């Protein structure tokens, strides 16, 4: 069985994240989607909210495993017993960042295989930051997040339990 890890902050999950995961499902038997927790950062959404949004997004896909992780990506790969690490790319800025990270990770885990999945053309502008800014400035974000999580997303941002 081939398994990959796709990790990120997913603060919040976007249409682009969904597309990367769906592409992974065409290649791998299992996709581990890991919400990375960095104690030095204060995300807009809690870890539990991000896990819940991702869980709702892939509730009917048993080949997607949603989890959180605090630590280095190479440790997550070891824990999940896979060498395949997927990264989504929108542009050359993403590529430069991810490539530098790949070479640093390669020094820690020599057998890592990093796979870059390009964003769909219609998603090149989408980022979690754009979604958060759209919420903050009360602008339309409906085309930035997957339809499947809009209702729960709106409950979260409106403080509805």
mmCIF file of C-alpha atoms in Angstrom:
data_model
loop_
_atom_site.group_PDB
_atom_site.id
_atom_site.type_symbol
_atom_site.label_atom_id
_atom_site.label_comp_id
_atom_site.label_asym_id
_atom_site.label_seq_id
_atom_site.Cartn_x
_atom_site.Cartn_y
_atom_site.Cartn_z
ATOM 1 C CA UNK A 1 0.000 0.000 0.000
ATOM 2 C CA UNK A 2 1.348 3.422 -0.967
ATOM 3 C CA UNK A 3 0.692 6.234 1.458
ATOM 4 C CA UNK A 4 1.618 9.920 1.422
ATOM 5 C CA UNK A 5 1.527 12.768 3.885
ATOM 6 C CA UNK A 6 0.195 16.205 2.996
ATOM 7 C CA UNK A 7 0.680 18.578 5.893
ATOM 8 C CA UNK A 8 0.016 22.233 6.513
ATOM 9 C CA UNK A 9 -1.687 24.647 8.829
ATOM 10 C CA UNK A 10 -4.959 24.520 6.863
ATOM 11 C CA UNK A 11 -5.992 27.774 8.552
ATOM 12 C CA UNK A 12 -8.556 27.347 6.993
ATOM 13 C CA UNK A 13 -8.717 24.577 4.380
ATOM 14 C CA UNK A 14 -9.171 26.039 0.897
ATOM 15 C CA UNK A 15 -10.309 24.864 -2.503
ATOM 16 C CA UNK A 16 -6.629 24.501 -3.401
ATOM 17 C CA UNK A 17 -6.005 22.154 -0.462
ATOM 18 C CA UNK A 18 -8.964 20.036 -1.522
ATOM 19 C CA UNK A 19 -7.618 19.776 -5.067
ATOM 20 C CA UNK A 20 -4.164 18.668 -3.879
ATOM 21 C CA UNK A 21 -5.724 15.945 -1.714
ATOM 22 C CA UNK A 22 -7.943 14.778 -4.566
ATOM 23 C CA UNK A 23 -4.886 14.563 -6.821
ATOM 24 C CA UNK A 24 -3.097 12.521 -4.153
ATOM 25 C CA UNK A 25 -6.015 10.085 -4.130
ATOM 26 C CA UNK A 26 -5.341 9.399 -7.824
ATOM 27 C CA UNK A 27 -1.772 8.357 -6.969
ATOM 28 C CA UNK A 28 -1.855 6.868 -3.461
ATOM 29 C CA UNK A 29 -3.896 4.273 -1.599
ATOM 30 C CA UNK A 30 -4.002 6.461 1.523
ATOM 31 C CA UNK A 31 -3.514 10.186 2.082
ATOM 32 C CA UNK A 32 -2.627 11.402 5.556
ATOM 33 C CA UNK A 33 -3.671 15.033 5.922
ATOM 34 C CA UNK A 34 -1.899 16.492 8.940
ATOM 35 C CA UNK A 35 -2.802 19.770 10.589
ATOM 36 C CA UNK A 36 0.557 20.977 11.818
ATOM 37 C CA UNK A 37 0.544 22.600 15.245
ATOM 38 C CA UNK A 38 3.177 25.222 15.948
ATOM 39 C CA UNK A 39 3.012 26.432 19.579
ATOM 40 C CA UNK A 40 4.829 29.631 18.534
ATOM 41 C CA UNK A 41 1.960 30.627 16.211
ATOM 42 C CA UNK A 42 -1.605 31.659 16.948
ATOM 43 C CA UNK A 43 -3.807 30.475 14.099
ATOM 44 C CA UNK A 44 -7.172 32.048 13.278
ATOM 45 C CA UNK A 45 -8.935 28.690 13.676
ATOM 46 C CA UNK A 46 -8.254 26.257 16.516
ATOM 47 C CA UNK A 47 -6.664 22.902 15.783
ATOM 48 C CA UNK A 48 -10.000 21.235 16.545
ATOM 49 C CA UNK A 49 -11.853 23.516 14.113
ATOM 50 C CA UNK A 50 -9.357 22.828 11.334
ATOM 51 C CA UNK A 51 -9.560 19.079 11.965
ATOM 52 C CA UNK A 52 -13.350 19.292 11.939
ATOM 53 C CA UNK A 53 -13.445 21.239 8.647
ATOM 54 C CA UNK A 54 -11.084 18.757 6.973
ATOM 55 C CA UNK A 55 -13.016 15.841 8.444
ATOM 56 C CA UNK A 56 -16.254 17.188 7.039
ATOM 57 C CA UNK A 57 -14.625 17.812 3.665
ATOM 58 C CA UNK A 58 -13.492 14.183 3.375
ATOM 59 C CA UNK A 59 -16.132 12.445 5.526
ATOM 60 C CA UNK A 60 -17.051 10.097 2.683
ATOM 61 C CA UNK A 61 -13.481 9.248 1.724
ATOM 62 C CA UNK A 62 -12.104 6.391 3.867
ATOM 63 C CA UNK A 63 -8.701 6.663 2.161
ATOM 64 C CA UNK A 64 -8.103 10.085 3.732
ATOM 65 C CA UNK A 65 -6.842 10.126 7.295
ATOM 66 C CA UNK A 66 -7.099 13.470 9.101
ATOM 67 C CA UNK A 67 -4.857 14.109 12.105
ATOM 68 C CA UNK A 68 -2.829 16.761 13.872
ATOM 69 C CA UNK A 69 0.893 16.765 14.530
ATOM 70 C CA UNK A 70 3.308 18.924 16.462
ATOM 71 C CA UNK A 71 6.894 18.536 15.351
ATOM 72 C CA UNK A 72 9.044 18.131 12.292
ATOM 73 C CA UNK A 73 7.547 16.789 9.086
ATOM 74 C CA UNK A 74 10.244 14.099 8.897
ATOM 75 C CA UNK A 75 9.065 12.774 12.271
ATOM 76 C CA UNK A 76 5.491 12.710 10.985
ATOM 77 C CA UNK A 77 6.623 10.720 7.938
ATOM 78 C CA UNK A 78 8.430 8.242 10.193
ATOM 79 C CA UNK A 79 5.376 7.900 12.432
ATOM 80 C CA UNK A 80 3.151 7.284 9.397
ATOM 81 C CA UNK A 81 5.715 4.878 7.913
ATOM 82 C CA UNK A 82 5.982 6.570 4.525
ATOM 83 C CA UNK A 83 8.641 8.447 2.587
ATOM 84 C CA UNK A 84 6.204 10.340 0.337
ATOM 85 C CA UNK A 85 5.706 13.983 1.280
ATOM 86 C CA UNK A 86 3.344 16.045 -0.860
ATOM 87 C CA UNK A 87 3.519 19.805 -1.228
ATOM 88 C CA UNK A 88 1.148 22.041 -3.153
ATOM 89 C CA UNK A 89 2.588 24.814 -5.301
ATOM 90 C CA UNK A 90 0.882 27.944 -6.605
ATOM 91 C CA UNK A 91 3.877 29.833 -7.930
ATOM 92 C CA UNK A 92 7.668 30.169 -7.970
ATOM 93 C CA UNK A 93 7.672 31.693 -4.480
ATOM 94 C CA UNK A 94 6.059 28.505 -3.143
ATOM 95 C CA UNK A 95 8.553 26.438 -5.138
ATOM 96 C CA UNK A 96 11.591 28.248 -3.716
ATOM 97 C CA UNK A 97 10.294 27.867 -0.150
ATOM 98 C CA UNK A 98 9.310 24.213 -0.554
ATOM 99 C CA UNK A 99 12.518 23.300 -2.367
ATOM 100 C CA UNK A 100 14.669 24.816 0.415
ATOM 101 C CA UNK A 101 12.554 22.909 2.943
ATOM 102 C CA UNK A 102 12.983 19.708 0.925
ATOM 103 C CA UNK A 103 16.790 19.929 1.024
ATOM 104 C CA UNK A 104 16.763 20.651 4.769
ATOM 105 C CA UNK A 105 14.428 17.684 5.336
ATOM 106 C CA UNK A 106 16.585 15.455 3.111
ATOM 107 C CA UNK A 107 19.480 15.980 5.544
ATOM 108 C CA UNK A 108 17.243 14.687 8.353
ATOM 109 C CA UNK A 109 15.545 11.875 6.415
ATOM 110 C CA UNK A 110 17.617 10.808 3.429
ATOM 111 C CA UNK A 111 14.901 8.616 1.884
ATOM 112 C CA UNK A 112 12.230 11.357 1.767
ATOM 113 C CA UNK A 113 10.482 11.675 -1.592
ATOM 114 C CA UNK A 114 8.935 15.114 -1.990
ATOM 115 C CA UNK A 115 6.233 15.464 -4.622
ATOM 116 C CA UNK A 116 5.111 18.876 -5.830
ATOM 117 C CA UNK A 117 1.537 19.188 -7.044
ATOM 118 C CA UNK A 118 0.774 22.382 -8.936
ATOM 119 C CA UNK A 119 -2.369 24.338 -8.205
ATOM 120 C CA UNK A 120 -5.144 24.380 -10.741
ATOM 121 C CA UNK A 121 -5.069 27.539 -12.851
ATOM 122 C CA UNK A 122 -8.301 28.848 -11.300
ATOM 123 C CA UNK A 123 -6.807 28.381 -7.812
ATOM 124 C CA UNK A 124 -3.468 30.151 -8.266
ATOM 125 C CA UNK A 125 -4.648 33.164 -6.249
ATOM 126 C CA UNK A 126 -6.186 31.171 -3.377
ATOM 127 C CA UNK A 127 -4.486 31.066 0.008
ATOM 128 C CA UNK A 128 -5.633 30.658 3.583
ATOM 129 C CA UNK A 129 -4.453 34.240 4.172
ATOM 130 C CA UNK A 130 -6.770 35.482 1.425
ATOM 131 C CA UNK A 131 -9.686 33.638 3.043
ATOM 132 C CA UNK A 132 -8.892 35.118 6.485
ATOM 133 C CA UNK A 133 -8.539 38.633 5.041
ATOM 134 C CA UNK A 134 -11.818 38.227 3.175
ATOM 135 C CA UNK A 135 -13.520 37.258 6.438
ATOM 136 C CA UNK A 136 -11.821 40.083 8.341
ATOM 137 C CA UNK A 137 -12.872 42.732 5.808
ATOM 138 C CA UNK A 138 -16.305 41.183 5.223
ATOM 139 C CA UNK A 139 -15.639 40.324 1.582
ATOM 140 C CA UNK A 140 -16.967 37.358 -0.360
ATOM 141 C CA UNK A 141 -14.909 34.212 0.257
ATOM 142 C CA UNK A 142 -17.415 31.701 -1.097
ATOM 143 C CA UNK A 143 -15.306 30.824 -4.150
ATOM 144 C CA UNK A 144 -12.178 30.255 -2.030
ATOM 145 C CA UNK A 145 -13.348 27.425 0.198
ATOM 146 C CA UNK A 146 -14.921 24.090 -0.728
ATOM 147 C CA UNK A 147 -18.716 24.034 -0.882
ATOM 148 C CA UNK A 148 -18.812 21.019 1.475
ATOM 149 C CA UNK A 149 -17.510 23.060 4.435
ATOM 150 C CA UNK A 150 -19.173 26.447 3.876
ATOM 151 C CA UNK A 151 -21.947 25.892 6.420
ATOM 152 C CA UNK A 152 -19.592 24.759 9.201
ATOM 153 C CA UNK A 153 -17.068 27.471 8.249
ATOM 154 C CA UNK A 154 -19.741 30.163 8.609
ATOM 155 C CA UNK A 155 -20.865 28.764 11.964
ATOM 156 C CA UNK A 156 -17.282 28.946 13.212
ATOM 157 C CA UNK A 157 -16.633 32.500 12.045
ATOM 158 C CA UNK A 158 -20.001 33.639 13.415
ATOM 159 C CA UNK A 159 -19.325 32.015 16.790
ATOM 160 C CA UNK A 160 -22.242 29.566 16.524
ATOM 161 C CA UNK A 161 -21.746 26.415 18.600
#
